[in-house]
XYZ file of C-alpha atoms in Angstrom:
573
model
C -109.462 -151.466 -145.204
C -109.251 -151.736 -141.880
C -107.451 -148.073 -141.794
C -109.998 -146.737 -143.941
C -112.933 -147.503 -141.346
C -110.792 -146.220 -138.417
C -110.296 -143.049 -140.005
C -114.077 -142.648 -140.740
C -114.895 -143.736 -137.329
C -112.574 -140.968 -136.035
C -113.665 -137.758 -138.311
C -117.415 -138.761 -137.318
C -116.212 -138.320 -133.430
C -113.999 -135.467 -134.709
C -117.382 -133.858 -136.077
C -119.553 -134.542 -133.287
C -117.125 -133.140 -130.713
C -117.068 -130.230 -132.778
C -120.761 -129.833 -132.895
C -120.898 -129.936 -128.924
C -118.074 -127.554 -128.843
C -119.518 -125.157 -131.319
C -123.367 -125.357 -129.180
C -121.362 -124.678 -125.828
C -119.862 -121.664 -127.421
C -123.099 -120.537 -128.624
C -124.287 -120.171 -124.924
C -121.100 -118.132 -124.139
C -122.232 -115.052 -125.029
C -119.298 -112.313 -124.346
C -118.808 -108.444 -125.325
C -115.524 -106.683 -125.145
C -114.859 -103.502 -122.817
C -117.973 -105.091 -120.599
C -117.954 -106.718 -116.997
C -118.412 -110.341 -117.037
C -118.829 -113.504 -114.652
C -115.395 -116.024 -114.378
C -114.809 -119.023 -111.825
C -111.257 -119.374 -110.244
C -109.884 -122.400 -111.678
C -106.535 -122.293 -109.724
C -104.849 -119.810 -107.461
C -100.881 -119.638 -108.495
C -97.904 -117.856 -106.836
C -98.276 -115.165 -109.286
C -101.612 -115.226 -110.969
C -105.303 -116.192 -110.570
C -106.605 -118.452 -113.290
C -110.098 -118.009 -114.345
C -112.647 -119.778 -116.349
C -114.402 -116.696 -118.239
C -116.172 -119.369 -120.590
C -113.978 -118.438 -123.547
C -111.915 -120.802 -125.849
C -109.538 -120.784 -122.965
C -108.782 -119.880 -119.615
C -107.649 -116.362 -118.359
C -104.622 -115.024 -116.252
C -104.834 -112.128 -113.660
C -102.105 -110.789 -112.154
C -102.314 -111.358 -108.400
C -101.315 -107.469 -107.751
C -105.004 -106.622 -108.753
C -106.049 -108.971 -105.897
C -104.050 -107.269 -103.279
C -105.824 -103.777 -102.742
C -108.127 -105.416 -100.232
C -108.825 -108.444 -97.996
C -110.561 -110.344 -101.095
C -107.199 -112.066 -102.092
C -107.683 -114.127 -98.300
C -111.229 -114.846 -99.282
C -110.318 -115.886 -102.432
C -110.306 -120.098 -103.497
C -110.710 -122.161 -106.273
C -114.497 -122.067 -107.549
C -115.099 -118.119 -106.563
C -117.156 -116.447 -108.629
C -115.591 -113.031 -109.673
C -116.538 -110.068 -112.002
C -113.692 -108.953 -114.562
C -113.697 -107.031 -117.265
C -112.776 -108.229 -120.651
C -110.694 -106.070 -122.727
C -109.902 -108.471 -125.606
C -111.797 -111.929 -126.367
C -108.421 -112.872 -128.569
C -105.032 -110.657 -128.159
C -102.681 -111.140 -131.076
C -101.120 -113.937 -128.967
C -104.673 -115.840 -129.269
C -105.036 -114.692 -125.462
C -108.220 -113.588 -123.611
C -107.409 -110.277 -121.852
C -109.078 -109.873 -118.448
C -108.604 -107.374 -115.718
C -110.156 -107.443 -111.993
C -108.777 -104.287 -111.110
C -110.641 -102.558 -113.921
C -113.992 -104.173 -113.055
C -113.592 -103.037 -109.928
C -113.174 -99.558 -110.824
C -115.962 -99.607 -113.399
C -118.407 -100.951 -110.921
C -117.304 -98.137 -108.633
C -117.599 -95.345 -110.798
C -121.038 -96.365 -111.814
C -121.947 -96.442 -108.228
C -120.266 -93.787 -107.535
C -122.322 -91.484 -110.316
C -125.629 -93.006 -108.670
C -124.374 -91.863 -105.159
C -123.284 -88.526 -106.572
C -127.210 -87.828 -107.576
C -128.372 -89.048 -104.496
C -125.778 -87.462 -102.335
C -125.814 -90.195 -100.031
C -122.643 -90.879 -97.653
C -119.861 -93.333 -98.586
C -116.985 -94.681 -96.521
C -113.513 -93.659 -97.776
C -109.720 -93.692 -96.750
C -107.398 -90.914 -96.471
C -104.056 -92.484 -98.086
C -101.859 -89.370 -98.370
C -101.517 -85.716 -99.113
C -101.036 -83.600 -102.740
C -101.175 -80.328 -103.556
C -104.500 -78.587 -102.474
C -105.522 -81.427 -100.499
C -105.471 -85.251 -99.972
C -106.107 -88.639 -101.770
C -109.108 -90.355 -100.493
C -110.324 -94.115 -101.582
C -113.833 -94.185 -101.710
C -115.407 -97.417 -103.209
C -111.990 -98.407 -104.833
C -111.721 -94.861 -106.772
C -108.939 -92.453 -105.717
C -110.355 -89.110 -105.241
C -109.476 -85.506 -104.542
C -110.540 -84.116 -101.110
C -109.243 -80.297 -101.237
C -108.222 -79.005 -98.106
C -110.814 -76.858 -97.093
C -113.448 -80.007 -97.164
C -111.730 -82.262 -94.578
C -113.266 -80.628 -91.698
C -115.469 -77.397 -90.660
C -112.812 -75.930 -89.539
C -108.737 -75.738 -90.571
C -106.745 -78.592 -89.070
C -103.046 -78.175 -88.670
C -102.485 -82.128 -88.549
C -104.776 -84.976 -90.083
C -102.303 -87.908 -88.690
C -105.486 -89.369 -86.734
C -107.585 -89.287 -89.816
C -104.827 -91.208 -92.702
C -106.191 -94.723 -93.363
C -109.061 -94.573 -91.293
C -112.684 -95.086 -92.636
C -114.240 -91.808 -93.031
C -117.465 -90.672 -93.935
C -117.609 -88.320 -97.531
C -120.202 -87.293 -100.035
C -119.291 -86.866 -104.061
C -119.434 -82.988 -105.091
C -118.490 -83.054 -108.232
C -117.624 -85.907 -111.061
C -115.594 -85.326 -114.404
C -116.556 -88.335 -116.356
C -114.370 -86.939 -118.893
C -111.202 -86.963 -117.319
C -112.216 -89.555 -114.852
C -111.894 -87.211 -111.457
C -113.913 -87.313 -108.616
C -113.590 -84.636 -105.657
C -115.432 -85.737 -102.474
C -115.928 -83.729 -99.015
C -115.934 -84.925 -95.417
C -116.423 -81.538 -94.304
C -120.168 -81.824 -95.749
C -121.124 -84.966 -94.258
C -119.857 -83.121 -90.732
C -122.040 -80.119 -92.135
C -124.913 -82.200 -92.468
C -124.692 -83.861 -89.359
C -124.307 -80.643 -87.346
C -127.510 -78.842 -88.911
C -129.228 -81.845 -87.972
C -128.050 -81.587 -84.727
C -128.993 -78.012 -84.598
C -132.217 -78.488 -85.808
C -133.291 -80.571 -83.327
C -131.845 -78.634 -80.766
C -133.989 -75.491 -81.787
C -137.026 -77.446 -81.607
C -136.269 -76.563 -77.864
C -136.034 -72.463 -78.258
C -137.740 -69.971 -79.976
C -137.853 -66.327 -80.757
C -138.579 -64.224 -77.336
C -137.004 -66.910 -75.281
C -135.036 -65.799 -72.354
C -131.763 -67.329 -71.853
C -129.962 -67.547 -68.411
C -126.783 -69.567 -68.802
C -125.512 -68.418 -72.770
C -121.788 -69.504 -73.017
C -119.327 -67.123 -74.513
C -117.521 -69.090 -76.776
C -115.405 -66.249 -78.916
C -115.237 -62.833 -79.428
C -114.595 -60.548 -82.241
C -114.508 -56.665 -83.149
C -118.038 -57.047 -84.599
C -119.520 -59.474 -81.553
C -120.013 -62.240 -79.647
C -120.161 -66.089 -80.081
C -122.531 -67.870 -77.648
C -123.456 -71.299 -77.224
C -126.820 -71.704 -76.197
C -127.621 -75.472 -75.180
C -125.808 -76.799 -78.149
C -126.510 -74.082 -80.794
C -124.210 -71.444 -82.091
C -125.698 -67.789 -81.735
C -124.528 -64.205 -82.791
C -124.374 -61.559 -80.059
C -123.517 -58.706 -82.306
C -121.613 -55.572 -80.595
C -124.920 -53.630 -81.482
C -127.272 -55.598 -79.159
C -124.632 -55.290 -76.274
C -125.874 -52.126 -75.027
C -127.702 -49.034 -75.859
C -124.894 -47.304 -75.865
C -121.869 -47.270 -77.622
C -119.628 -50.585 -77.002
C -115.707 -49.855 -78.239
C -114.706 -53.611 -77.950
C -116.853 -56.920 -77.026
C -113.896 -58.399 -75.573
C -113.944 -55.283 -72.763
C -117.443 -56.503 -71.509
C -116.777 -60.564 -71.401
C -114.763 -63.264 -70.878
C -114.364 -66.852 -72.420
C -116.000 -69.208 -70.668
C -118.404 -66.882 -69.047
C -122.162 -67.280 -68.506
C -124.789 -64.307 -69.643
C -128.487 -63.348 -69.993
C -129.634 -63.043 -73.412
C -132.640 -62.735 -74.789
C -133.332 -64.873 -78.859
C -134.245 -62.034 -81.157
C -134.379 -63.910 -84.457
C -134.251 -67.536 -85.750
C -133.549 -68.229 -89.236
C -135.335 -71.863 -90.109
C -133.508 -71.742 -93.565
C -130.070 -70.960 -92.103
C -130.295 -72.122 -88.531
C -129.064 -68.512 -87.456
C -129.386 -67.595 -84.231
C -129.336 -64.019 -83.113
C -129.292 -63.118 -79.534
C -129.521 -59.381 -77.401
C -128.694 -58.320 -73.974
C -130.111 -54.759 -74.716
C -133.667 -56.402 -75.372
C -133.566 -57.374 -71.761
C -133.691 -53.462 -70.851
C -135.863 -50.580 -71.403
C -134.328 -48.294 -74.074
C -133.250 -45.334 -72.203
C -134.722 -43.093 -75.575
C -138.095 -44.244 -75.198
C -138.617 -41.040 -72.540
C -135.739 -39.114 -73.587
C -137.389 -35.866 -73.697
C -138.794 -35.680 -70.306
C -135.003 -36.079 -69.226
C -133.421 -33.763 -71.159
C -134.372 -30.502 -73.318
C -132.801 -28.882 -75.978
C -130.875 -25.797 -74.661
C -129.828 -26.870 -71.755
C -126.979 -27.692 -70.290
C -125.781 -31.158 -68.879
C -121.883 -32.783 -67.709
C -121.142 -35.938 -69.504
C -117.729 -37.847 -69.987
C -115.994 -37.891 -73.221
C -115.794 -41.690 -74.223
C -114.457 -41.618 -78.015
C -112.494 -39.011 -79.988
C -112.932 -39.395 -83.575
C -111.577 -37.155 -86.605
C -115.202 -35.265 -87.312
C -115.769 -35.140 -83.261
C -115.924 -36.437 -79.771
C -118.928 -38.566 -78.096
C -119.912 -38.009 -74.824
C -121.957 -40.462 -72.548
C -124.601 -38.563 -71.142
C -126.104 -41.850 -69.061
C -125.812 -45.274 -69.369
C -126.800 -46.148 -73.112
C -127.187 -42.540 -74.131
C -124.761 -40.851 -75.841
C -124.197 -37.560 -78.002
C -121.751 -36.422 -80.570
C -120.151 -32.881 -80.331
C -118.786 -31.880 -83.789
C -115.891 -30.383 -84.681
C -117.577 -27.063 -85.407
C -119.132 -27.035 -82.102
C -115.709 -27.433 -80.138
C -114.053 -24.199 -80.477
C -115.183 -20.713 -81.302
C -112.052 -19.364 -83.231
C -111.553 -22.474 -85.245
C -114.348 -24.412 -86.802
C -111.979 -27.269 -88.252
C -109.725 -27.616 -85.047
C -108.845 -31.082 -84.451
C -110.843 -32.864 -81.526
C -107.867 -34.320 -79.579
C -106.631 -30.419 -79.184
C -109.602 -29.544 -77.377
C -110.815 -32.541 -75.189
C -109.380 -35.844 -74.010
C -111.106 -39.129 -73.406
C -112.317 -40.056 -69.733
C -112.826 -36.149 -69.577
C -115.701 -34.814 -67.724
C -117.237 -31.936 -69.628
C -120.419 -29.384 -69.724
C -122.123 -29.295 -72.944
C -125.589 -27.795 -74.412
C -127.763 -29.941 -76.278
C -128.338 -28.458 -79.807
C -131.260 -31.483 -81.201
C -132.400 -34.553 -80.188
C -133.624 -36.864 -82.908
C -135.562 -39.696 -80.953
C -136.206 -41.729 -84.130
C -132.623 -42.289 -84.883
C -130.720 -41.987 -81.546
C -128.494 -38.972 -82.413
C -127.748 -36.186 -79.824
C -126.253 -33.193 -81.390
C -124.448 -31.459 -78.491
C -122.193 -28.184 -78.359
C -118.940 -27.490 -76.216
C -118.127 -24.288 -77.255
C -121.690 -22.937 -76.251
C -120.629 -23.345 -72.587
C -117.591 -21.354 -73.238
C -117.359 -17.390 -73.141
C -118.202 -16.313 -76.695
C -115.818 -14.239 -77.886
C -118.021 -13.126 -81.379
C -120.284 -11.223 -79.015
C -116.591 -8.813 -77.684
C -116.058 -8.376 -81.497
C -119.430 -7.233 -82.522
C -119.200 -4.574 -79.842
C -115.933 -3.296 -81.601
C -117.154 -2.808 -85.126
C -115.373 0.779 -85.918
C -113.330 0.279 -83.568
C -109.471 0.021 -83.163
C -108.032 -3.277 -82.910
C -104.701 -4.987 -82.943
C -103.913 -8.341 -85.113
C -100.873 -10.358 -85.255
C -100.224 -11.630 -89.177
C -100.576 -15.623 -89.457
C -100.834 -15.958 -93.137
C -100.453 -13.429 -96.388
C -102.345 -14.753 -99.894
C -101.714 -12.629 -102.936
C -105.271 -10.317 -102.641
C -105.098 -10.416 -98.573
C -103.614 -10.371 -95.150
C -105.312 -12.867 -92.675
C -104.749 -12.188 -88.264
C -106.054 -13.452 -84.946
C -107.304 -10.205 -83.017
C -104.791 -10.145 -80.332
C -107.452 -10.190 -77.327
C -110.143 -12.624 -78.781
C -108.128 -15.023 -80.827
C -110.054 -14.688 -83.749
C -109.328 -15.061 -87.654
C -110.224 -12.014 -89.914
C -109.200 -10.689 -93.584
C -107.390 -7.511 -94.242
C -107.568 -6.528 -98.100
C -105.227 -5.356 -99.712
C -107.246 -2.167 -101.301
C -108.193 -1.625 -97.159
C -104.447 -1.170 -96.714
C -103.773 2.187 -98.229
C -106.088 4.646 -100.120
C -103.590 3.964 -103.181
C -105.040 0.471 -103.390
C -102.109 -1.118 -104.410
C -101.444 -4.723 -103.921
C -97.722 -4.197 -103.658
C -98.308 -3.028 -100.002
C -98.829 -6.724 -98.528
C -95.076 -7.123 -99.243
C -94.558 -4.417 -96.895
C -95.661 -7.270 -94.185
C -94.579 -10.764 -92.803
C -96.173 -13.098 -90.565
C -96.529 -12.675 -86.916
C -96.091 -8.558 -87.604
C -98.728 -6.612 -85.570
C -100.867 -4.290 -87.069
C -103.400 -1.896 -85.775
C -106.500 -2.023 -87.504
C -110.122 -1.101 -87.561
C -112.822 -3.640 -87.939
C -115.472 -3.004 -90.378
C -117.706 -5.613 -90.496
C -118.733 -8.932 -88.843
C -120.558 -11.327 -90.430
C -121.086 -15.029 -90.489
C -118.271 -15.301 -87.877
C -116.319 -13.252 -90.647
C -114.557 -10.474 -89.651
C -113.295 -7.724 -92.204
C -110.416 -5.330 -91.164
C -109.193 -1.811 -92.717
C -105.608 -0.047 -91.901
C -106.454 2.928 -94.031
C -109.699 3.383 -92.400
C -107.529 4.685 -89.323
C -106.121 7.697 -91.376
C -107.605 10.008 -93.122
C -109.520 9.864 -95.898
C -108.039 11.934 -99.263
C -111.880 11.769 -100.401
C -112.902 13.837 -97.626
C -111.339 16.652 -99.657
C -114.276 17.319 -101.881
C -116.543 17.261 -98.723
C -113.927 19.821 -96.950
C -113.949 22.157 -100.275
C -117.871 21.759 -101.349
C -116.729 20.049 -104.837
C -119.807 18.546 -106.495
C -120.340 16.813 -109.632
C -120.256 19.498 -112.552
C -117.007 21.707 -110.576
C -114.067 22.354 -112.439
C -110.842 22.038 -110.411
C -107.261 23.179 -111.026
C -105.048 19.718 -111.014
C -101.343 18.961 -111.192
C -99.870 16.080 -113.293
C -98.482 13.628 -111.053
C -97.391 11.055 -113.861
C -97.863 10.602 -117.498
C -99.138 7.061 -118.599
C -99.885 5.624 -121.956
C -103.275 5.751 -121.704
C -104.155 8.828 -119.872
C -102.261 10.871 -117.323
C -102.627 10.930 -113.380
C -102.733 14.282 -111.618
C -103.226 15.271 -108.112
C -105.838 17.476 -106.778
C -104.935 18.168 -103.263
C -101.179 19.652 -101.977
C -100.491 16.791 -100.377
C -100.424 14.324 -103.320
C -102.865 11.869 -101.113
C -105.608 12.413 -103.636
C -104.272 10.692 -107.026
C -106.912 10.284 -109.772
C -106.363 8.760 -113.593
C -107.760 11.108 -116.539
C -108.230 8.921 -119.299
C -106.625 9.546 -123.018
C -110.088 10.178 -124.043
C -110.639 13.133 -121.822
C -107.241 15.052 -122.145
C -108.391 17.028 -124.767
C -111.448 18.043 -126.810
C -109.106 17.480 -130.110
C -107.803 14.738 -130.673
C -104.468 15.980 -131.852
C -104.112 17.261 -128.191
C -105.042 14.259 -125.996
C -101.991 12.573 -126.729
C -100.122 11.720 -123.024
C -96.861 12.290 -124.695
C -97.683 16.481 -125.052
C -98.060 16.653 -121.081
C -95.468 16.454 -118.356
C -95.121 16.080 -114.777
C -95.811 19.357 -112.783
C -98.479 20.685 -116.031
C -101.459 22.396 -114.656
C -104.895 21.119 -115.798
C -108.314 22.215 -115.462
C -110.918 19.662 -115.241
C -114.257 18.959 -114.701
C -115.557 16.755 -112.126
C -117.917 14.434 -114.095
C -118.696 11.336 -111.877
C -118.111 11.256 -107.914
C -119.664 8.527 -105.322
C -117.932 8.792 -102.067
C -119.009 5.281 -100.907
C -118.224 3.427 -103.831
C -114.795 6.122 -103.930
C -115.320 6.124 -107.788
C -114.007 9.673 -109.158
C -113.892 10.900 -112.545
C -112.277 14.143 -113.971
C -112.375 15.329 -117.130
C -110.060 18.234 -118.869
C -112.000 17.757 -122.338
C -115.622 18.307 -120.761
C -114.184 21.580 -119.030
C -112.738 22.700 -122.419
C -116.389 22.072 -123.466
C -117.802 24.239 -121.288
C -115.584 26.942 -121.593
C -116.319 27.182 -125.548
C -120.218 27.403 -124.724
C -119.511 29.907 -122.381
C -117.523 31.708 -124.838
C -120.127 31.414 -127.421
C -122.803 32.591 -125.003
C -120.760 35.647 -124.225
C -118.955 36.858 -127.543
C -121.129 34.811 -130.029
C -119.974 32.160 -132.608
C -116.988 33.806 -133.814
C -115.188 33.808 -130.384
C -114.619 29.962 -131.638
C -113.706 30.395 -135.014
C -109.847 29.221 -135.799
C -107.078 31.768 -135.806
C -109.308 34.423 -133.276
C -107.201 35.651 -130.447
C -108.237 36.907 -127.328
C -107.402 40.749 -127.784
C -109.221 40.497 -131.352
C -112.497 39.461 -129.242
C -112.249 42.040 -126.727
C -111.427 44.783 -129.595
C -114.492 43.786 -131.287
C -116.477 43.742 -128.459
C -115.464 47.101 -127.347
C -115.675 48.785 -130.533
C -119.291 47.566 -130.722
C -119.881 48.911 -127.339
C -118.207 52.679 -128.662
C -120.226 52.936 -131.366
C -123.262 52.350 -129.104
C -122.297 54.651 -127.120
C -121.861 58.031 -129.910
């Protein structure tokens, strides 16, 4: 009986304890995958034991506390944040992590700082491909090489494992990646300094001691009271500047005028030429178009030469204005840099600040002499032969002209070009000079075969006696003069009245043919002969004289005359 009473008493205590325990657990609200508070109950060599108000205590490896100085400050009773992964594992243990809690807390903070673009403190711990690893707020972040400083750094040893200010530039929550930038912080700080410094200068100010920091081909960088400014090459002088480095040295102090301040980009532009009067302002009073002046060649380009007229004023001599004989001559074959020359002003454009000059206008013009030689005999030197013409230079003047193959001889044969080669000298006559183009003629020095018509008073409608020179498939060529220099082609259709007699093969070389001049134009050199027209004229003449029967088939000259004499005898009787 006593035993039963004891058991009943124990069961009552057990039930009471169970009720108290269940009530205590009701106050402990635990959710997995969240950060919870835990109290340190014991610190061992390998683990930190904490009370998470769970069914049992949790154990965290001591390595998770060695990333910073937290382990030195940790003691029994300290409260820490831990990440609850599992309330109960398959072993019945609670699974917690201090490291994951720290990272999750840091990630949430990072997201907030990314939105606000606030500065954070980080430590560059090592180098990887394309950049560096920086530990920021407990998170390993990537810092590209271009974002470590405002200018490229050869060495970063002084930045390793030291606190640096950074700004988050990109967050990829899906991959858990964060990109940070130290350069953005430096630029932000520099921008603030520049904004403050810009309050002390304004557009139009003249700076007496601007310091040259660097030079490039397109300008000079200046330091104006701590503010970077650009002095563009076009603002160095009113004239042309080859290289800014030729005018200044690093560290030199120069006098400039502030021409522009961009409030958005904080960029400052300066100018030296703005301190002096524009030499083009009254240029029309100093220089006149058509007048000759003296200057110095400053630069030679493929398209011409630049000449310094005075400080700040330059003009251009185009290729076409360098030489009378060659419009496309290379400038360096005529002039050289630093050479002092005379030039003539061709045009002044004040608005665009461009002056056109001419060098050849100061030289003797050979074209004037050539124009006086039109129709006279000259000598040329062959420099090129094409399929249609010979190009040669006048021996005396050096100007180039063309001798067409039709002007070599009156036969107008392209094969005449084969008789000549480069550097041959030929006597010719100048036929025409037009727009700097010369036309030569060799045959003009000889007697024109067409003069035969003038000398013999021949005109259109006259019948002349010719001799066959050559038989062709399309007609025959006949010679008119004794020297056989005047050769004219008679087409097949003009060889005879009857088509049967107009076949070229019935003719032989040396045959005599009477032909009528149907076309004669000595200026255009057109001559046309027709045997057929001569025969038709003869037929008309016979009809007029002897009647229609004179042209009938079978009639003979004897019969025609007998018939005519017989009629006459009867009339006399």
